[in-house]
PDB file of C-alpha atoms in Angstrom:
ATOM      1  CA  UNK A   1     103.759 108.210 104.775  1.00  0.00           C
ATOM      2  CA  UNK A   2     105.336 111.284 104.331  1.00  0.00           C
ATOM      3  CA  UNK A   3     107.437 112.440 100.587  1.00  0.00           C
ATOM      4  CA  UNK A   4     109.799 115.065  99.580  1.00  0.00           C
ATOM      5  CA  UNK A   5     108.356 116.680  97.454  1.00  0.00           C
ATOM      6  CA  UNK A   6     109.261 120.267  95.331  1.00  0.00           C
ATOM      7  CA  UNK A   7     106.843 122.927  95.369  1.00  0.00           C
ATOM      8  CA  UNK A   8     107.800 125.770  92.717  1.00  0.00           C
ATOM      9  CA  UNK A   9     108.553 128.515  92.072  1.00  0.00           C
ATOM     10  CA  UNK A  10     108.252 130.796  94.942  1.00  0.00           C
ATOM     11  CA  UNK A  11     106.226 133.244  94.855  1.00  0.00           C
ATOM     12  CA  UNK A  12     103.542 131.810  92.656  1.00  0.00           C
ATOM     13  CA  UNK A  13     102.928 132.177  88.980  1.00  0.00           C
ATOM     14  CA  UNK A  14      99.027 134.486  89.512  1.00  0.00           C
ATOM     15  CA  UNK A  15      96.307 132.571  87.160  1.00  0.00           C
ATOM     16  CA  UNK A  16      95.086 129.207  87.983  1.00  0.00           C
ATOM     17  CA  UNK A  17      97.895 126.875  88.450  1.00  0.00           C
ATOM     18  CA  UNK A  18      97.429 124.102  86.232  1.00  0.00           C
ATOM     19  CA  UNK A  19      98.233 120.204  85.480  1.00  0.00           C
ATOM     20  CA  UNK A  20     102.096 120.678  83.482  1.00  0.00           C
ATOM     21  CA  UNK A  21     101.203 118.018  80.983  1.00  0.00           C
ATOM     22  CA  UNK A  22     103.809 117.867  79.008  1.00  0.00           C
ATOM     23  CA  UNK A  23     106.486 117.933  81.329  1.00  0.00           C
ATOM     24  CA  UNK A  24     105.062 114.978  82.800  1.00  0.00           C
ATOM     25  CA  UNK A  25     105.541 112.995  79.580  1.00  0.00           C
ATOM     26  CA  UNK A  26     109.223 114.448  78.860  1.00  0.00           C
ATOM     27  CA  UNK A  27     109.970 113.108  82.539  1.00  0.00           C
ATOM     28  CA  UNK A  28     108.161 109.961  82.075  1.00  0.00           C
ATOM     29  CA  UNK A  29     109.534 109.296  78.308  1.00  0.00           C
ATOM     30  CA  UNK A  30     113.524 109.696  79.511  1.00  0.00           C
ATOM     31  CA  UNK A  31     112.468 107.147  82.565  1.00  0.00           C
ATOM     32  CA  UNK A  32     110.848 103.802  81.137  1.00  0.00           C
ATOM     33  CA  UNK A  33     113.949 105.033  78.727  1.00  0.00           C
ATOM     34  CA  UNK A  34     116.750 103.980  81.376  1.00  0.00           C
ATOM     35  CA  UNK A  35     115.104 101.590  82.749  1.00  0.00           C
ATOM     36  CA  UNK A  36     114.677 100.351  79.217  1.00  0.00           C
ATOM     37  CA  UNK A  37     117.850  99.871  78.835  1.00  0.00           C
ATOM     38  CA  UNK A  38     119.079  98.642  82.092  1.00  0.00           C
ATOM     39  CA  UNK A  39     116.854  96.144  81.928  1.00  0.00           C
ATOM     40  CA  UNK A  40     118.511  94.794  78.081  1.00  0.00           C
ATOM     41  CA  UNK A  41     121.838  95.455  80.197  1.00  0.00           C
ATOM     42  CA  UNK A  42     120.982  93.196  82.642  1.00  0.00           C
ATOM     43  CA  UNK A  43     119.799  90.683  80.177  1.00  0.00           C
ATOM     44  CA  UNK A  44     121.956  90.694  78.529  1.00  0.00           C
ATOM     45  CA  UNK A  45     125.037  90.311  80.619  1.00  0.00           C
ATOM     46  CA  UNK A  46     122.731  86.919  81.898  1.00  0.00           C
ATOM     47  CA  UNK A  47     123.160  85.827  78.439  1.00  0.00           C
ATOM     48  CA  UNK A  48     118.712  85.117  78.654  1.00  0.00           C
ATOM     49  CA  UNK A  49     116.361  88.257  77.315  1.00  0.00           C
ATOM     50  CA  UNK A  50     113.214  87.703  79.414  1.00  0.00           C
ATOM     51  CA  UNK A  51     109.533  86.161  77.744  1.00  0.00           C
ATOM     52  CA  UNK A  52     106.776  88.826  78.874  1.00  0.00           C
ATOM     53  CA  UNK A  53     105.465  92.032  77.291  1.00  0.00           C
ATOM     54  CA  UNK A  54     108.271  93.022  77.169  1.00  0.00           C
ATOM     55  CA  UNK A  55     109.851  90.912  74.334  1.00  0.00           C
ATOM     56  CA  UNK A  56     113.103  90.099  72.349  1.00  0.00           C
ATOM     57  CA  UNK A  57     111.992  91.717  69.242  1.00  0.00           C
ATOM     58  CA  UNK A  58     111.120  95.002  72.116  1.00  0.00           C
ATOM     59  CA  UNK A  59     114.218  95.044  74.008  1.00  0.00           C
ATOM     60  CA  UNK A  60     116.446  94.603  70.008  1.00  0.00           C
ATOM     61  CA  UNK A  61     114.026  97.852  69.188  1.00  0.00           C
ATOM     62  CA  UNK A  62     115.213  99.815  72.196  1.00  0.00           C
ATOM     63  CA  UNK A  63     119.088  98.909  71.754  1.00  0.00           C
ATOM     64  CA  UNK A  64     118.289  99.761  68.920  1.00  0.00           C
ATOM     65  CA  UNK A  65     117.265 103.105  69.191  1.00  0.00           C
ATOM     66  CA  UNK A  66     119.747 103.773  72.051  1.00  0.00           C
ATOM     67  CA  UNK A  67     122.699 103.335  70.368  1.00  0.00           C
ATOM     68  CA  UNK A  68     120.786 105.833  67.455  1.00  0.00           C
ATOM     69  CA  UNK A  69     119.489 108.218  69.927  1.00  0.00           C
ATOM     70  CA  UNK A  70     123.038 109.272  71.285  1.00  0.00           C
ATOM     71  CA  UNK A  71     124.791 112.396  70.976  1.00  0.00           C
ATOM     72  CA  UNK A  72     127.908 111.658  68.484  1.00  0.00           C
ATOM     73  CA  UNK A  73     130.868 113.414  68.170  1.00  0.00           C
ATOM     74  CA  UNK A  74     132.746 111.360  66.120  1.00  0.00           C
ATOM     75  CA  UNK A  75     131.269 112.605  61.979  1.00  0.00           C
ATOM     76  CA  UNK A  76     130.347 108.786  60.945  1.00  0.00           C
ATOM     77  CA  UNK A  77     128.105 108.413  63.538  1.00  0.00           C
ATOM     78  CA  UNK A  78     126.250 111.859  64.168  1.00  0.00           C
ATOM     79  CA  UNK A  79     122.799 111.912  62.832  1.00  0.00           C
ATOM     80  CA  UNK A  80     120.646 115.452  63.017  1.00  0.00           C
ATOM     81  CA  UNK A  81     117.672 114.160  65.627  1.00  0.00           C
ATOM     82  CA  UNK A  82     120.176 112.813  68.170  1.00  0.00           C
ATOM     83  CA  UNK A  83     120.496 116.856  69.257  1.00  0.00           C
ATOM     84  CA  UNK A  84     117.287 116.002  70.315  1.00  0.00           C
ATOM     85  CA  UNK A  85     117.199 112.748  71.745  1.00  0.00           C
ATOM     86  CA  UNK A  86     120.456 113.190  73.498  1.00  0.00           C
ATOM     87  CA  UNK A  87     118.542 113.868  77.230  1.00  0.00           C
ATOM     88  CA  UNK A  88     116.803 109.994  77.090  1.00  0.00           C
ATOM     89  CA  UNK A  89     120.074 108.928  77.779  1.00  0.00           C
ATOM     90  CA  UNK A  90     122.101 108.388  80.512  1.00  0.00           C
ATOM     91  CA  UNK A  91     125.271 106.332  82.008  1.00  0.00           C
ATOM     92  CA  UNK A  92     123.799 105.301  84.822  1.00  0.00           C
ATOM     93  CA  UNK A  93     121.604 105.101  87.491  1.00  0.00           C
ATOM     94  CA  UNK A  94     122.921 107.937  89.321  1.00  0.00           C
ATOM     95  CA  UNK A  95     123.166 110.445  85.990  1.00  0.00           C
ATOM     96  CA  UNK A  96     119.443 109.274  85.308  1.00  0.00           C
ATOM     97  CA  UNK A  97     118.413 109.567  89.053  1.00  0.00           C
ATOM     98  CA  UNK A  98     119.570 113.406  89.085  1.00  0.00           C
ATOM     99  CA  UNK A  99     118.682 113.928  85.898  1.00  0.00           C
ATOM    100  CA  UNK A 100     115.206 112.646  87.188  1.00  0.00           C
ATOM    101  CA  UNK A 101     114.636 114.822  89.932  1.00  0.00           C
ATOM    102  CA  UNK A 102     115.731 117.860  89.081  1.00  0.00           C
ATOM    103  CA  UNK A 103     113.621 117.877  85.775  1.00  0.00           C
ATOM    104  CA  UNK A 104     110.795 118.043  89.261  1.00  0.00           C
ATOM    105  CA  UNK A 105     111.836 120.671  90.582  1.00  0.00           C
ATOM    106  CA  UNK A 106     111.596 122.494  87.428  1.00  0.00           C
ATOM    107  CA  UNK A 107     110.504 121.768  84.099  1.00  0.00           C
ATOM    108  CA  UNK A 108     106.531 121.934  86.045  1.00  0.00           C
ATOM    109  CA  UNK A 109     107.444 125.835  87.330  1.00  0.00           C
ATOM    110  CA  UNK A 110     108.546 126.438  84.087  1.00  0.00           C
ATOM    111  CA  UNK A 111     105.858 124.446  82.146  1.00  0.00           C
ATOM    112  CA  UNK A 112     103.367 126.520  84.179  1.00  0.00           C
ATOM    113  CA  UNK A 113     105.293 129.704  83.354  1.00  0.00           C
ATOM    114  CA  UNK A 114     105.890 129.434  80.365  1.00  0.00           C
ATOM    115  CA  UNK A 115     102.193 127.326  78.956  1.00  0.00           C
ATOM    116  CA  UNK A 116     102.435 124.098  77.976  1.00  0.00           C
ATOM    117  CA  UNK A 117     102.474 124.769  74.129  1.00  0.00           C
ATOM    118  CA  UNK A 118     104.523 127.231  74.920  1.00  0.00           C
ATOM    119  CA  UNK A 119     107.062 125.254  77.099  1.00  0.00           C
ATOM    120  CA  UNK A 120     107.688 122.078  74.244  1.00  0.00           C
ATOM    121  CA  UNK A 121     109.262 125.256  71.922  1.00  0.00           C
ATOM    122  CA  UNK A 122     111.314 126.376  74.340  1.00  0.00           C
ATOM    123  CA  UNK A 123     112.867 122.086  74.728  1.00  0.00           C
ATOM    124  CA  UNK A 124     113.443 122.284  70.944  1.00  0.00           C
ATOM    125  CA  UNK A 125     115.145 124.979  70.360  1.00  0.00           C
ATOM    126  CA  UNK A 126     117.321 125.054  73.679  1.00  0.00           C
ATOM    127  CA  UNK A 127     117.883 121.384  74.053  1.00  0.00           C
ATOM    128  CA  UNK A 128     120.155 120.709  70.052  1.00  0.00           C
ATOM    129  CA  UNK A 129     121.700 124.323  71.538  1.00  0.00           C
ATOM    130  CA  UNK A 130     122.827 122.413  74.430  1.00  0.00           C
ATOM    131  CA  UNK A 131     123.420 119.647  72.293  1.00  0.00           C
ATOM    132  CA  UNK A 132     125.744 121.971  69.709  1.00  0.00           C
ATOM    133  CA  UNK A 133     127.517 122.852  72.429  1.00  0.00           C
ATOM    134  CA  UNK A 134     128.506 119.978  73.508  1.00  0.00           C
ATOM    135  CA  UNK A 135     130.100 119.032  69.933  1.00  0.00           C
ATOM    136  CA  UNK A 136     131.814 122.340  69.336  1.00  0.00           C
ATOM    137  CA  UNK A 137     133.359 121.658  72.898  1.00  0.00           C
ATOM    138  CA  UNK A 138     134.641 118.615  72.590  1.00  0.00           C
ATOM    139  CA  UNK A 139     137.949 117.985  72.146  1.00  0.00           C
ATOM    140  CA  UNK A 140     139.011 113.847  71.305  1.00  0.00           C
ATOM    141  CA  UNK A 141     137.603 110.677  72.351  1.00  0.00           C
ATOM    142  CA  UNK A 142     133.656 109.813  72.715  1.00  0.00           C
ATOM    143  CA  UNK A 143     131.571 112.147  73.847  1.00  0.00           C
ATOM    144  CA  UNK A 144     129.655 110.853  77.919  1.00  0.00           C
ATOM    145  CA  UNK A 145     125.736 111.180  78.233  1.00  0.00           C
ATOM    146  CA  UNK A 146     125.064 114.290  78.807  1.00  0.00           C
ATOM    147  CA  UNK A 147     121.932 113.587  80.481  1.00  0.00           C
ATOM    148  CA  UNK A 148     118.745 115.513  81.694  1.00  0.00           C
ATOM    149  CA  UNK A 149     120.356 117.298  83.840  1.00  0.00           C
ATOM    150  CA  UNK A 150     121.789 119.623  80.991  1.00  0.00           C
ATOM    151  CA  UNK A 151     118.521 119.734  80.852  1.00  0.00           C
ATOM    152  CA  UNK A 152     117.403 121.509  83.480  1.00  0.00           C
ATOM    153  CA  UNK A 153     119.988 123.522  83.912  1.00  0.00           C
ATOM    154  CA  UNK A 154     119.292 125.436  81.263  1.00  0.00           C
ATOM    155  CA  UNK A 155     115.406 125.271  82.592  1.00  0.00           C
ATOM    156  CA  UNK A 156     116.786 126.968  86.108  1.00  0.00           C
ATOM    157  CA  UNK A 157     119.076 129.607  83.851  1.00  0.00           C
ATOM    158  CA  UNK A 158     115.615 130.688  82.245  1.00  0.00           C
ATOM    159  CA  UNK A 159     113.226 130.660  85.319  1.00  0.00           C
ATOM    160  CA  UNK A 160     116.713 132.483  86.385  1.00  0.00           C
ATOM    161  CA  UNK A 161     116.519 135.013  83.573  1.00  0.00           C
ATOM    162  CA  UNK A 162     112.476 135.432  83.539  1.00  0.00           C
ATOM    163  CA  UNK A 163     112.206 135.999  87.514  1.00  0.00           C
ATOM    164  CA  UNK A 164     115.623 136.803  89.120  1.00  0.00           C
ATOM    165  CA  UNK A 165     114.355 136.831  92.706  1.00  0.00           C
ATOM    166  CA  UNK A 166     111.833 133.467  92.389  1.00  0.00           C
ATOM    167  CA  UNK A 167     112.636 130.359  95.080  1.00  0.00           C
ATOM    168  CA  UNK A 168     112.426 127.051  94.577  1.00  0.00           C
ATOM    169  CA  UNK A 169     110.421 125.897  97.010  1.00  0.00           C
ATOM    170  CA  UNK A 170     110.250 122.159  98.560  1.00  0.00           C
ATOM    171  CA  UNK A 171     108.034 120.955 100.939  1.00  0.00           C
ATOM    172  CA  UNK A 172     106.451 116.920 102.417  1.00  0.00           C
ATOM    173  CA  UNK A 173     103.933 115.544 100.659  1.00  0.00           C
ATOM    174  CA  UNK A 174     101.840 113.944 103.455  1.00  0.00           C
ATOM    175  CA  UNK A 175     100.081 110.352 101.581  1.00  0.00           C
ATOM    176  CA  UNK A 176      98.536 107.391 102.370  1.00  0.00           C
ATOM    177  CA  UNK A 177      96.386 106.079  99.266  1.00  0.00           C
ATOM    178  CA  UNK A 178      96.566 109.324  97.344  1.00  0.00           C
ATOM    179  CA  UNK A 179      98.047 113.048  98.889  1.00  0.00           C
ATOM    180  CA  UNK A 180      96.040 114.425 101.937  1.00  0.00           C
ATOM    181  CA  UNK A 181      98.056 117.139 102.245  1.00  0.00           C
ATOM    182  CA  UNK A 182     102.044 119.351 102.585  1.00  0.00           C
ATOM    183  CA  UNK A 183     104.315 121.641 104.013  1.00  0.00           C
ATOM    184  CA  UNK A 184     106.037 124.232 102.431  1.00  0.00           C
ATOM    185  CA  UNK A 185     110.133 123.281 104.470  1.00  0.00           C
ATOM    186  CA  UNK A 186     112.328 125.491 102.919  1.00  0.00           C
ATOM    187  CA  UNK A 187     113.052 127.828  99.573  1.00  0.00           C
ATOM    188  CA  UNK A 188     116.314 128.197  97.273  1.00  0.00           C
ATOM    189  CA  UNK A 189     117.675 130.514  94.671  1.00  0.00           C
ATOM    190  CA  UNK A 190     117.311 129.676  91.512  1.00  0.00           C
ATOM    191  CA  UNK A 191     121.284 130.080  90.860  1.00  0.00           C
ATOM    192  CA  UNK A 192     121.809 127.403  93.651  1.00  0.00           C
ATOM    193  CA  UNK A 193     119.987 125.062  92.492  1.00  0.00           C
ATOM    194  CA  UNK A 194     122.022 124.907  89.135  1.00  0.00           C
ATOM    195  CA  UNK A 195     124.939 125.426  91.411  1.00  0.00           C
ATOM    196  CA  UNK A 196     123.692 122.001  93.803  1.00  0.00           C
ATOM    197  CA  UNK A 197     123.233 119.871  90.153  1.00  0.00           C
ATOM    198  CA  UNK A 198     126.225 121.157  87.977  1.00  0.00           C
ATOM    199  CA  UNK A 199     128.699 120.270  91.638  1.00  0.00           C
ATOM    200  CA  UNK A 200     126.975 116.159  91.148  1.00  0.00           C
ATOM    201  CA  UNK A 201     127.422 115.640  87.758  1.00  0.00           C
ATOM    202  CA  UNK A 202     130.447 116.619  87.922  1.00  0.00           C
ATOM    203  CA  UNK A 203     130.960 114.171  91.517  1.00  0.00           C
ATOM    204  CA  UNK A 204     129.336 111.270  89.337  1.00  0.00           C
ATOM    205  CA  UNK A 205     131.776 111.753  86.800  1.00  0.00           C
ATOM    206  CA  UNK A 206     134.959 111.962  88.783  1.00  0.00           C
ATOM    207  CA  UNK A 207     133.769 108.894  91.230  1.00  0.00           C
ATOM    208  CA  UNK A 208     133.301 106.572  87.606  1.00  0.00           C
ATOM    209  CA  UNK A 209     136.417 108.131  86.087  1.00  0.00           C
ATOM    210  CA  UNK A 210     134.856 109.615  83.132  1.00  0.00           C
ATOM    211  CA  UNK A 211     135.221 111.718  81.158  1.00  0.00           C
ATOM    212  CA  UNK A 212     132.596 115.987  81.332  1.00  0.00           C
ATOM    213  CA  UNK A 213     131.267 117.524  79.559  1.00  0.00           C
ATOM    214  CA  UNK A 214     131.307 121.180  81.964  1.00  0.00           C
ATOM    215  CA  UNK A 215     131.029 123.075  78.999  1.00  0.00           C
ATOM    216  CA  UNK A 216     127.653 121.076  78.020  1.00  0.00           C
ATOM    217  CA  UNK A 217     126.446 122.832  80.594  1.00  0.00           C
ATOM    218  CA  UNK A 218     127.255 126.079  79.747  1.00  0.00           C
ATOM    219  CA  UNK A 219     126.234 126.240  77.065  1.00  0.00           C
ATOM    220  CA  UNK A 220     122.274 125.062  78.788  1.00  0.00           C
ATOM    221  CA  UNK A 221     122.775 128.298  81.041  1.00  0.00           C
ATOM    222  CA  UNK A 222     123.645 130.549  78.602  1.00  0.00           C
ATOM    223  CA  UNK A 223     121.219 129.524  76.314  1.00  0.00           C
ATOM    224  CA  UNK A 224     118.772 129.284  79.182  1.00  0.00           C
ATOM    225  CA  UNK A 225     119.319 132.870  80.655  1.00  0.00           C
ATOM    226  CA  UNK A 226     118.656 134.134  76.886  1.00  0.00           C
ATOM    227  CA  UNK A 227     115.535 132.310  76.525  1.00  0.00           C
ATOM    228  CA  UNK A 228     114.299 133.225  79.688  1.00  0.00           C
ATOM    229  CA  UNK A 229     115.142 137.603  78.917  1.00  0.00           C
ATOM    230  CA  UNK A 230     113.440 137.126  75.277  1.00  0.00           C
ATOM    231  CA  UNK A 231     110.574 135.069  77.502  1.00  0.00           C
ATOM    232  CA  UNK A 232     110.281 138.235  80.341  1.00  0.00           C
ATOM    233  CA  UNK A 233     110.669 140.714  77.460  1.00  0.00           C
ATOM    234  CA  UNK A 234     107.949 139.478  75.029  1.00  0.00           C
ATOM    235  CA  UNK A 235     105.392 138.391  78.100  1.00  0.00           C
ATOM    236  CA  UNK A 236     102.722 141.329  78.382  1.00  0.00           C
ATOM    237  CA  UNK A 237     102.504 143.634  81.399  1.00  0.00           C
ATOM    238  CA  UNK A 238     100.012 142.946  83.156  1.00  0.00           C
ATOM    239  CA  UNK A 239      96.848 145.177  83.911  1.00  0.00           C
TER     240      UNK A 239
END
């Protein structure tokens, strides 16, 4: 079986290639949260909650988490933790799928560049900055879901600022029960990948007749670039 997959930044960073556990956890949590919300929405539409391992109490808890975790511009609904929890929530399959794919492309590469702990620290700083930017630039009406794409754009900007000449490589993996190997197909410059991520999200909002938080993506680009310059300036010089 051939499966397309991102191959990370090239040229690759020096040093051993480690498993990016922090970005893996992030992507899994986002995926599980979205699938749980879709399950709950479908069950409520049928007026029948599914039995089994995911019962009524668990789904109700997920509904409460979803309501409390989204980012709200209304002061009556806003809570401070929403500045960190907003990437977990999406408006639909397109936004969730594109956001997870974008994170798969760049998050593991950034984690390998920085280390897992530094990657987590970057997330803890970038996420509320993007959320604040979305709140401060939002005008009227409910704030739309930003989704994981906005966070992925910030990570792409970080990677570009830290390594302007790096490209994001793509290829195909040869799979049966385990991965036997991979073949590189192409590589794209990081600004091009970021532009594609932003453009597809704008197109999604246009086709769905939803408002699009363009300023939030601008904030994501700026915050990511600043973090990338900082990471580059503080990186030890090779000996």
